[in-house]
PDB file of C-alpha atoms in Angstrom:
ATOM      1  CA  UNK A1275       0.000   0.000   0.000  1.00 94.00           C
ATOM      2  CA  UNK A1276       1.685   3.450  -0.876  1.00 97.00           C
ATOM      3  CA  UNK A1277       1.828   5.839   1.397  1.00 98.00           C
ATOM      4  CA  UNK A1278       1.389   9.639  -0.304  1.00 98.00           C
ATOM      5  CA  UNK A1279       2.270  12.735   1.563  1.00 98.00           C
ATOM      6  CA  UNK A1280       0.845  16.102   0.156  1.00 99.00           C
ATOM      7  CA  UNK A1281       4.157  19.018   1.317  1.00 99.00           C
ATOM      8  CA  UNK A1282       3.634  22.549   0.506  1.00 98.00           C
ATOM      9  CA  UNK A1283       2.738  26.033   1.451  1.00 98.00           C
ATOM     10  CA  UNK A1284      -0.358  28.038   1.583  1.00 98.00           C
ATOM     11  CA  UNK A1285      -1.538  26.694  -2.043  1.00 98.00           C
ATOM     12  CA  UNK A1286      -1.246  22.787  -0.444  1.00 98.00           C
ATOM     13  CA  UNK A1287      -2.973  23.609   3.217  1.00 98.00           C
ATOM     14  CA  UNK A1288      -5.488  25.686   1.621  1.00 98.00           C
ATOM     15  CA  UNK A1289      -7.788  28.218   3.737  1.00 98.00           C
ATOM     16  CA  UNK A1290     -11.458  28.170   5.704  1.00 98.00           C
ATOM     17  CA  UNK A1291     -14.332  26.888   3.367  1.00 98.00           C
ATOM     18  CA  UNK A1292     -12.054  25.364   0.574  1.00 98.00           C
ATOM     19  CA  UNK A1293     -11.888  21.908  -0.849  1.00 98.00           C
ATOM     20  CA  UNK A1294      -7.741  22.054  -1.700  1.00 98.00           C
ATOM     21  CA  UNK A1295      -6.143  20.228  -4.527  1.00 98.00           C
ATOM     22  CA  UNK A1296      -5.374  17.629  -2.451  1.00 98.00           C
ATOM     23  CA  UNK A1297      -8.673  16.417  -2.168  1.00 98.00           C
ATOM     24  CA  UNK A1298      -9.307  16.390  -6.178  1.00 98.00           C
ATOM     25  CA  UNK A1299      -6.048  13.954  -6.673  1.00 98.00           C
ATOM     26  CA  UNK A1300      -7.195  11.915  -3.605  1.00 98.00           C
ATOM     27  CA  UNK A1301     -10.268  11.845  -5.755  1.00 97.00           C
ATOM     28  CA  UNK A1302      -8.395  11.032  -8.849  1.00 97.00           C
ATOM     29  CA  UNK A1303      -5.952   8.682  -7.075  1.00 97.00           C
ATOM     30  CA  UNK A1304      -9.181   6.536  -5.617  1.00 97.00           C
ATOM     31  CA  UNK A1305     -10.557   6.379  -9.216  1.00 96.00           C
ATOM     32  CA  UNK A1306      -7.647   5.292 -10.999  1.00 96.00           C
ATOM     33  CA  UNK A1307      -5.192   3.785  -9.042  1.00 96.00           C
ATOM     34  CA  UNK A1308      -6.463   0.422  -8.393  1.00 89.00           C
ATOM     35  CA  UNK A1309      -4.641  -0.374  -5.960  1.00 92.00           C
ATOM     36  CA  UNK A1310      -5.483   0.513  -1.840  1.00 94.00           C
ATOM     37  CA  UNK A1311      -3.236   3.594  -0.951  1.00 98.00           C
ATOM     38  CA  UNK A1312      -3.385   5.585   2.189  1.00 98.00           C
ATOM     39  CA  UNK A1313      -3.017   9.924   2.344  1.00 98.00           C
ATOM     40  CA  UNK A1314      -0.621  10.540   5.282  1.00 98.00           C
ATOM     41  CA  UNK A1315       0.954  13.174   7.568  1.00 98.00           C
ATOM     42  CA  UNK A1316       1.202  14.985  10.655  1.00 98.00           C
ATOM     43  CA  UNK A1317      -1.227  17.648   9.927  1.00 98.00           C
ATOM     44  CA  UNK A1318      -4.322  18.162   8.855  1.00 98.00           C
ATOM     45  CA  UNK A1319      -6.012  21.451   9.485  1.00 98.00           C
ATOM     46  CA  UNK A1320      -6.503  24.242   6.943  1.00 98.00           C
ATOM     47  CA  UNK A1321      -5.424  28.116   7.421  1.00 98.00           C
ATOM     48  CA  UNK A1322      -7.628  30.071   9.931  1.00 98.00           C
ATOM     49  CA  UNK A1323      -7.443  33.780   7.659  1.00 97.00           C
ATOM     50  CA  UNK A1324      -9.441  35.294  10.735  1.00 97.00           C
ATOM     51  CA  UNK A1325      -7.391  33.400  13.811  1.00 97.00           C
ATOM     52  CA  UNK A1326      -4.111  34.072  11.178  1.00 97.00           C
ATOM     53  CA  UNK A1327      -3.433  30.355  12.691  1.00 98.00           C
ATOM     54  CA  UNK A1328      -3.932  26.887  10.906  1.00 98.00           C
ATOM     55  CA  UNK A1329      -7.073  26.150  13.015  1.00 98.00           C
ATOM     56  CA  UNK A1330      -9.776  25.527  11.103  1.00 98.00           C
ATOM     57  CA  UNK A1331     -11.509  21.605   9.740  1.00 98.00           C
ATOM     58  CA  UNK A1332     -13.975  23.508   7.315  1.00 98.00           C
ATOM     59  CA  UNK A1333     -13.078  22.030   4.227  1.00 98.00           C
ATOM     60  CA  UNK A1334     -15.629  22.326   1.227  1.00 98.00           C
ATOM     61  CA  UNK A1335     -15.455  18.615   1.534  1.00 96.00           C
ATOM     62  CA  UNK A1336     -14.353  16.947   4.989  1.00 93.00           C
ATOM     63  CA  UNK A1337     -14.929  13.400   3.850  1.00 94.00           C
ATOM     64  CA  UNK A1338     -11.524  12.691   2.492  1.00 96.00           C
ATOM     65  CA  UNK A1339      -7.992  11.742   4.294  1.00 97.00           C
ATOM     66  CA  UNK A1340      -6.836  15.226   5.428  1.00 97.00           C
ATOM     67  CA  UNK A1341      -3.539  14.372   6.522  1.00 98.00           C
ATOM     68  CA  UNK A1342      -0.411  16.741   5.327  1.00 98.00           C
ATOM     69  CA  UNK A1343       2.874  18.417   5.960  1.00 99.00           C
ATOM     70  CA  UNK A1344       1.824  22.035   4.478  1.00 98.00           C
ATOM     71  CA  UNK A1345       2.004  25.679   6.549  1.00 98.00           C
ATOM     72  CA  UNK A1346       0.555  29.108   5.347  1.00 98.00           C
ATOM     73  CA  UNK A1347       3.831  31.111   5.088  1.00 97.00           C
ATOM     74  CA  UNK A1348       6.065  27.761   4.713  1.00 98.00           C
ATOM     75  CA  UNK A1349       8.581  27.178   2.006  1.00 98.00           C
ATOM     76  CA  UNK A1350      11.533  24.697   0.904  1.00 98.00           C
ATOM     77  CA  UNK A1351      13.893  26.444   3.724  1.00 98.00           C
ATOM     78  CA  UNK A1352      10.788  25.152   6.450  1.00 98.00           C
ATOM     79  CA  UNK A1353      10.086  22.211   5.132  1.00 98.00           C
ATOM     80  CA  UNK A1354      14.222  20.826   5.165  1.00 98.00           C
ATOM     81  CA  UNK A1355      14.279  20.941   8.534  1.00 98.00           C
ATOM     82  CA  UNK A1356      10.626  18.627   8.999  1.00 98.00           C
ATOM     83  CA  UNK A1357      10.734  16.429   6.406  1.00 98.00           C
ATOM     84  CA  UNK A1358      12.909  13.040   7.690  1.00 98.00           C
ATOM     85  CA  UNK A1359      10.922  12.902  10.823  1.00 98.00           C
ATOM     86  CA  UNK A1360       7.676  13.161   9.126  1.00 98.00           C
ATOM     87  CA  UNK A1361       8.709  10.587   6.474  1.00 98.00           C
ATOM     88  CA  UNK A1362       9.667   8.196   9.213  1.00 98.00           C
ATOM     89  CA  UNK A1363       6.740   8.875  11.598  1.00 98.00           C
ATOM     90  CA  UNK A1364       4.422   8.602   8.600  1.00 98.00           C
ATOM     91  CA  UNK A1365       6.044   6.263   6.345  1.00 98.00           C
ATOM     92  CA  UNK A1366       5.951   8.094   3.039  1.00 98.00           C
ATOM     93  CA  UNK A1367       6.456   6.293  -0.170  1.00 98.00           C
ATOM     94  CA  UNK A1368       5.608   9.189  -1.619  1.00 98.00           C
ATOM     95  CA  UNK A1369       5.990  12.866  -1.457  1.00 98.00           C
ATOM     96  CA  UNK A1370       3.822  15.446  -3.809  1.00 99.00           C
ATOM     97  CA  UNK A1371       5.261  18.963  -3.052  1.00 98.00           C
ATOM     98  CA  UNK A1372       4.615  22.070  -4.034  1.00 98.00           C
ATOM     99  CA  UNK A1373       7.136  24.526  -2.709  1.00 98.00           C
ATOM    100  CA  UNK A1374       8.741  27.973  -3.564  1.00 98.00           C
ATOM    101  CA  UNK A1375       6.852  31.388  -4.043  1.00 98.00           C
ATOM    102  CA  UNK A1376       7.177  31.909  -0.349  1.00 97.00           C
ATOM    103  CA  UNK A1377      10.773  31.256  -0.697  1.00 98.00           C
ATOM    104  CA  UNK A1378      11.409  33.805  -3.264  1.00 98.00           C
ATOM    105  CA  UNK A1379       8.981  36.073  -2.374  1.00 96.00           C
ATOM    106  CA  UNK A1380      10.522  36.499   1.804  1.00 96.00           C
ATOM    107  CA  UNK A1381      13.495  34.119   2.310  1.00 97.00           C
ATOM    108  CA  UNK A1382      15.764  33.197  -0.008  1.00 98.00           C
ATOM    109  CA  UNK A1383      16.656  33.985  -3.647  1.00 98.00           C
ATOM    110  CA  UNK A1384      17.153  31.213  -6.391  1.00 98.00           C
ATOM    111  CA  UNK A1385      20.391  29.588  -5.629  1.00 98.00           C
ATOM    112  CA  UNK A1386      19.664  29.387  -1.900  1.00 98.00           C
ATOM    113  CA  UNK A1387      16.403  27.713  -2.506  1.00 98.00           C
ATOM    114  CA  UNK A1388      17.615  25.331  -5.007  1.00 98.00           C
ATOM    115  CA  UNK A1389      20.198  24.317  -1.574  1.00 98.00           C
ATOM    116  CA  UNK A1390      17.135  23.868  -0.132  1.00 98.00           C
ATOM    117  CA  UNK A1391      15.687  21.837  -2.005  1.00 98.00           C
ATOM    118  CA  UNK A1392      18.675  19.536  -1.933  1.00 98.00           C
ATOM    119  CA  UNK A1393      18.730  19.805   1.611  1.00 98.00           C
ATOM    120  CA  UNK A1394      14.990  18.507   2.125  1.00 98.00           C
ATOM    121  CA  UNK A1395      15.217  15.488  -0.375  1.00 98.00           C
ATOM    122  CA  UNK A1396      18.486  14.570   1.157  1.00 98.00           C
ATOM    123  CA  UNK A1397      16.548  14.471   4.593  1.00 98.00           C
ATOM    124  CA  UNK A1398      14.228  12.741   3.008  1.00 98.00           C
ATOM    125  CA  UNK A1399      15.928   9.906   1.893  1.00 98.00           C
ATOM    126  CA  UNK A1400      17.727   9.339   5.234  1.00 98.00           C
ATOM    127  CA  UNK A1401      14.306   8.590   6.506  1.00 98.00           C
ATOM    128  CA  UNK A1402      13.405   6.408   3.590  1.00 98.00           C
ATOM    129  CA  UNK A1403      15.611   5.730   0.871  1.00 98.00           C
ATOM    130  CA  UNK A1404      13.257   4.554  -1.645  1.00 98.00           C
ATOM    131  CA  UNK A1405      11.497   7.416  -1.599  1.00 98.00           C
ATOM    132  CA  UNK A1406       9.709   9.195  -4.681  1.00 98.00           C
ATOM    133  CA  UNK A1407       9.480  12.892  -4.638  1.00 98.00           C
ATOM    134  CA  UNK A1408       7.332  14.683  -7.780  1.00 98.00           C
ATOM    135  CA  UNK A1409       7.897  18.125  -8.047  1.00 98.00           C
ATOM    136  CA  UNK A1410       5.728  21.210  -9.195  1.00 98.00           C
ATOM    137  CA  UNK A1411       8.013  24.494 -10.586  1.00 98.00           C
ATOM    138  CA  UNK A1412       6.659  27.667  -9.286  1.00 98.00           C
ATOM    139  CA  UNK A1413       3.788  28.365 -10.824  1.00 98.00           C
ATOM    140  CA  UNK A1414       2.175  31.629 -12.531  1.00 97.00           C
ATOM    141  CA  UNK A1415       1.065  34.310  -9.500  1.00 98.00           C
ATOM    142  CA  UNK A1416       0.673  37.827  -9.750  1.00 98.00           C
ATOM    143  CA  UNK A1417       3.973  38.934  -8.214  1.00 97.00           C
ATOM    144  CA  UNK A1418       5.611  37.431 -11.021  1.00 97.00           C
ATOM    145  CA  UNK A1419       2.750  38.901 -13.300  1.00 97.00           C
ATOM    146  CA  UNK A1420       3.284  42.511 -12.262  1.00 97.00           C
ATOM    147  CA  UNK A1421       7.286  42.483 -11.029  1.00 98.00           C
ATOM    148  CA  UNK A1422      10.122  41.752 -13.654  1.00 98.00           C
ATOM    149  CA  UNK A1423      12.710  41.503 -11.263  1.00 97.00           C
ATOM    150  CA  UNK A1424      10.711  38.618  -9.294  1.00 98.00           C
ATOM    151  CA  UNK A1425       9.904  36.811 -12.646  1.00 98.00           C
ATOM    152  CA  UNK A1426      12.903  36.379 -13.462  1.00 98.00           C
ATOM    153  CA  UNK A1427      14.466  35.124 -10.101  1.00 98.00           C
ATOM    154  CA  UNK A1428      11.236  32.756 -10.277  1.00 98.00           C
ATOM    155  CA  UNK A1429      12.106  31.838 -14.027  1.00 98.00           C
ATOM    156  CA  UNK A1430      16.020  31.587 -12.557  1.00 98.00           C
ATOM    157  CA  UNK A1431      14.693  29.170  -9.467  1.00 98.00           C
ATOM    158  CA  UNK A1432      12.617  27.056 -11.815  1.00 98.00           C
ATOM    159  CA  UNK A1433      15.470  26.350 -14.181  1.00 98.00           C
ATOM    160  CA  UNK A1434      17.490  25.459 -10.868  1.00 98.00           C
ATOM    161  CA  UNK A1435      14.841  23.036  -9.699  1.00 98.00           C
ATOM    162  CA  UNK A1436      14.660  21.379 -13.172  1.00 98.00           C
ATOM    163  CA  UNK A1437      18.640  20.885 -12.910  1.00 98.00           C
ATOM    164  CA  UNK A1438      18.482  19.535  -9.785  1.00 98.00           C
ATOM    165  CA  UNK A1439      15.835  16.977 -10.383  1.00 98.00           C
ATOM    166  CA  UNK A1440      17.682  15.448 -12.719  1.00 98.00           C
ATOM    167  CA  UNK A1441      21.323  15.735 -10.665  1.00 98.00           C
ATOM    168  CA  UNK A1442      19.576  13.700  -7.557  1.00 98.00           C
ATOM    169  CA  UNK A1443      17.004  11.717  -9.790  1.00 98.00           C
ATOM    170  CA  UNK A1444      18.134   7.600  -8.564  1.00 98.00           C
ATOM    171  CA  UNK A1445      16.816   4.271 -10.019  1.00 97.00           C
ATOM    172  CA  UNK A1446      16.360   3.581  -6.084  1.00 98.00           C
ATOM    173  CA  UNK A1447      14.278   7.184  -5.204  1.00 98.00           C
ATOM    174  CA  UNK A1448      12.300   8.537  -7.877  1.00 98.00           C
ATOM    175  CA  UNK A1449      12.749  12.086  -8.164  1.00 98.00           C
ATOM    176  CA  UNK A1450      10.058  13.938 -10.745  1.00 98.00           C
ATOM    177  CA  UNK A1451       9.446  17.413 -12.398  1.00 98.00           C
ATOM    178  CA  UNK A1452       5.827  17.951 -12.809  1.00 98.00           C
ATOM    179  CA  UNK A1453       4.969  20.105 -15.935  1.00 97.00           C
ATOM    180  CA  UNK A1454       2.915  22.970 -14.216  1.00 96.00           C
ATOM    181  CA  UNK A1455      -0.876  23.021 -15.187  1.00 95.00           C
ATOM    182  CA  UNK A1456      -1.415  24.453 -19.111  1.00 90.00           C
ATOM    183  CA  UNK A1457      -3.089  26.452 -19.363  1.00 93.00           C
ATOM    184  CA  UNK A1458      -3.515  28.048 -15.866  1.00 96.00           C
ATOM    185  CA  UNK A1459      -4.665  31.920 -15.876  1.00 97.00           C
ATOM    186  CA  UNK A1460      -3.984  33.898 -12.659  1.00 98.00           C
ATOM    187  CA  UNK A1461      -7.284  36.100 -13.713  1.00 98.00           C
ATOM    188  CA  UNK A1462      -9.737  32.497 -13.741  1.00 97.00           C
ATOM    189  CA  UNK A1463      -7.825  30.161 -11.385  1.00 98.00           C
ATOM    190  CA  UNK A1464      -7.019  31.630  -8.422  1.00 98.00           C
ATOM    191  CA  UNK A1465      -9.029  34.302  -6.329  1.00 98.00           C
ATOM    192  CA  UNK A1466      -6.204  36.681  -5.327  1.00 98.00           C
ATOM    193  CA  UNK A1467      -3.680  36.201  -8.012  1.00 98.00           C
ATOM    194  CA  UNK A1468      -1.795  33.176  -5.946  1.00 98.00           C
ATOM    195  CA  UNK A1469      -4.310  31.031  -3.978  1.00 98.00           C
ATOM    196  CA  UNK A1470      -5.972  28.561  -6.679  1.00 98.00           C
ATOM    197  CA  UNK A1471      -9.876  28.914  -6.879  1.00 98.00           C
ATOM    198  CA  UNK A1472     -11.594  25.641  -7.358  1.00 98.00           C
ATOM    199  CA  UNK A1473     -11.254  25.281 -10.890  1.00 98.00           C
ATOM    200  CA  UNK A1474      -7.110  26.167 -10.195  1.00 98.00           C
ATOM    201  CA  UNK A1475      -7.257  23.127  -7.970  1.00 98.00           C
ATOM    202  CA  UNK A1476      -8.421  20.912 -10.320  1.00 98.00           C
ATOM    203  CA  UNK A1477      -5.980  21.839 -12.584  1.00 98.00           C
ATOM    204  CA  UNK A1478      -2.905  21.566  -9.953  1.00 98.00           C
ATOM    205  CA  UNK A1479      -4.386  18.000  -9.248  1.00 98.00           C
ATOM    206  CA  UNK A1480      -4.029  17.120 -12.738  1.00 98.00           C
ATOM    207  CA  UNK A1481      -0.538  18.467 -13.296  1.00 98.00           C
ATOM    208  CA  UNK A1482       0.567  15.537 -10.145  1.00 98.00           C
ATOM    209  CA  UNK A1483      -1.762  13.133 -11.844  1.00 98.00           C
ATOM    210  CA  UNK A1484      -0.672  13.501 -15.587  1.00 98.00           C
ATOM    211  CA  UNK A1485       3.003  13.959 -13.780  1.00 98.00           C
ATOM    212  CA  UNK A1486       2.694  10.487 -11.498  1.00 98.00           C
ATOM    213  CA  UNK A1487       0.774   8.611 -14.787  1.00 97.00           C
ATOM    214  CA  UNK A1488       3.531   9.284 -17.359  1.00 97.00           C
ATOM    215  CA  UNK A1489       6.773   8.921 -15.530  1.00 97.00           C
ATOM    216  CA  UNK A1490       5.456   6.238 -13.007  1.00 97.00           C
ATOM    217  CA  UNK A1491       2.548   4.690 -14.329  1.00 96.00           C
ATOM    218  CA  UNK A1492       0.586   5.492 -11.631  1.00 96.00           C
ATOM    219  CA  UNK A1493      -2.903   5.975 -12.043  1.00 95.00           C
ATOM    220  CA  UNK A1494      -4.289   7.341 -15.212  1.00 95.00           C
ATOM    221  CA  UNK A1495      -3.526  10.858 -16.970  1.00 96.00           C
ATOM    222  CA  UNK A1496      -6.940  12.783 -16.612  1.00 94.00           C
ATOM    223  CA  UNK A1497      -8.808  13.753 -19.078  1.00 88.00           C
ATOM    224  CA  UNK A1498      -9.251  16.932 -20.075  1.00 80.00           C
ATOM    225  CA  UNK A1499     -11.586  19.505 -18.031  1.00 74.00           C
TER     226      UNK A1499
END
């Protein structure tokens, strides 16, 4: 039984009232999988945008497996230091993570994320060495939309994180580049210029699906929406 571990930032934990991609590729992963699999992690509330605290269980649809290492505010430099304890505690097979705007945007520029990034899947695989990470690139936000100077350190950062997908790639832990959802409009799928509305969840769903289906054969790629 694989063991799937949704990491990421405010996009991955979602907010209040929202159903989060995670729960369309749960729903995707229980149609076309076939095979039992099991959503883990050590969290599992969403972001609390009143509290300012990840407090609330009012998801748009609570009857899935909420479990997930993802923080409002959290990036690759956060997630480094957590991720071989919550591997081992949870037993991840797999990791889906979607990690970087919040790295580029407060922390870190490109090269120092891209360390990051080496740093967390080098944590871990200490916990588990067979384990398969699939990527997403930074995606389009309005930052990058309206600020030249952050598109291209995002555009320099996602050229890093290709590189260094296929530098640690192994036979023995997976190591994927998802392509990042096509097309995906800042102005129709998302409700702030960042945060994906529902249709942008679908569509970040289906960029791990399609990813997970061609390089792994894992599940099914979807079909078009």
């Amino acid at each position: 039984m694989l063991r799937f571990m949704f990491v990421g930032d405010s996009m991955t934990i979602g907010s209040a009232g929202e159903h989060t991609w995670r729960y369309w590729m749960w729903q995707h992963l229980c149609a076309t999988l076939g095979a039992p699999f099991k959503v883990v992690g050590p969290r599992e509330a969403l972001y609390d945008k009143v509290a300012e605290a990840p407090t609330s269980y009012a998801y748009a649809q609570p009857d899935f497996p909420r479990r997930h290492l993802a923080g409002w505010g959290e990036g690759w430099q956060h997630m480094a230091p957590l991720i071989e304890d919550a591997v081992r505690r949870e037993r991840a097979d797999v990791l889906l993570v979607s990690l970087g705007l919040i790295d580029l945007g407060f922390y870190t520029n490109a090269e120092q994320t891209a360390a990051n990034v080496r740093a967390f899947v080098t944590a871990a695989r200490t916990a588990n060495p067979r384990v398969a990470i699939a990527v997403l690139p930074v995606i389009p936000n309005v930052r990058a939309h309206d600020d030249a100077a952050f598109a291209a350190e995002v555009a320099r950062f996602n050229e890093l994180l290709a590189k260094t997908v296929a530098d640690l790639d192994t036979p023995a832990s997976a190591l994927l580049l998802a392509s990042p959802p096509d097309p995906y409009d800042i102005h129709y799928d998302t409700y702030d210029g960042t945060h994906p509305n529902e249709r942008g969840e679908q569509k970040l769903a289906d960029a791990y699906a399609s990813a997970l289906a061609q390089a792994w054969d894992l599940g099914t790629v979807p079909a078009p929406r």
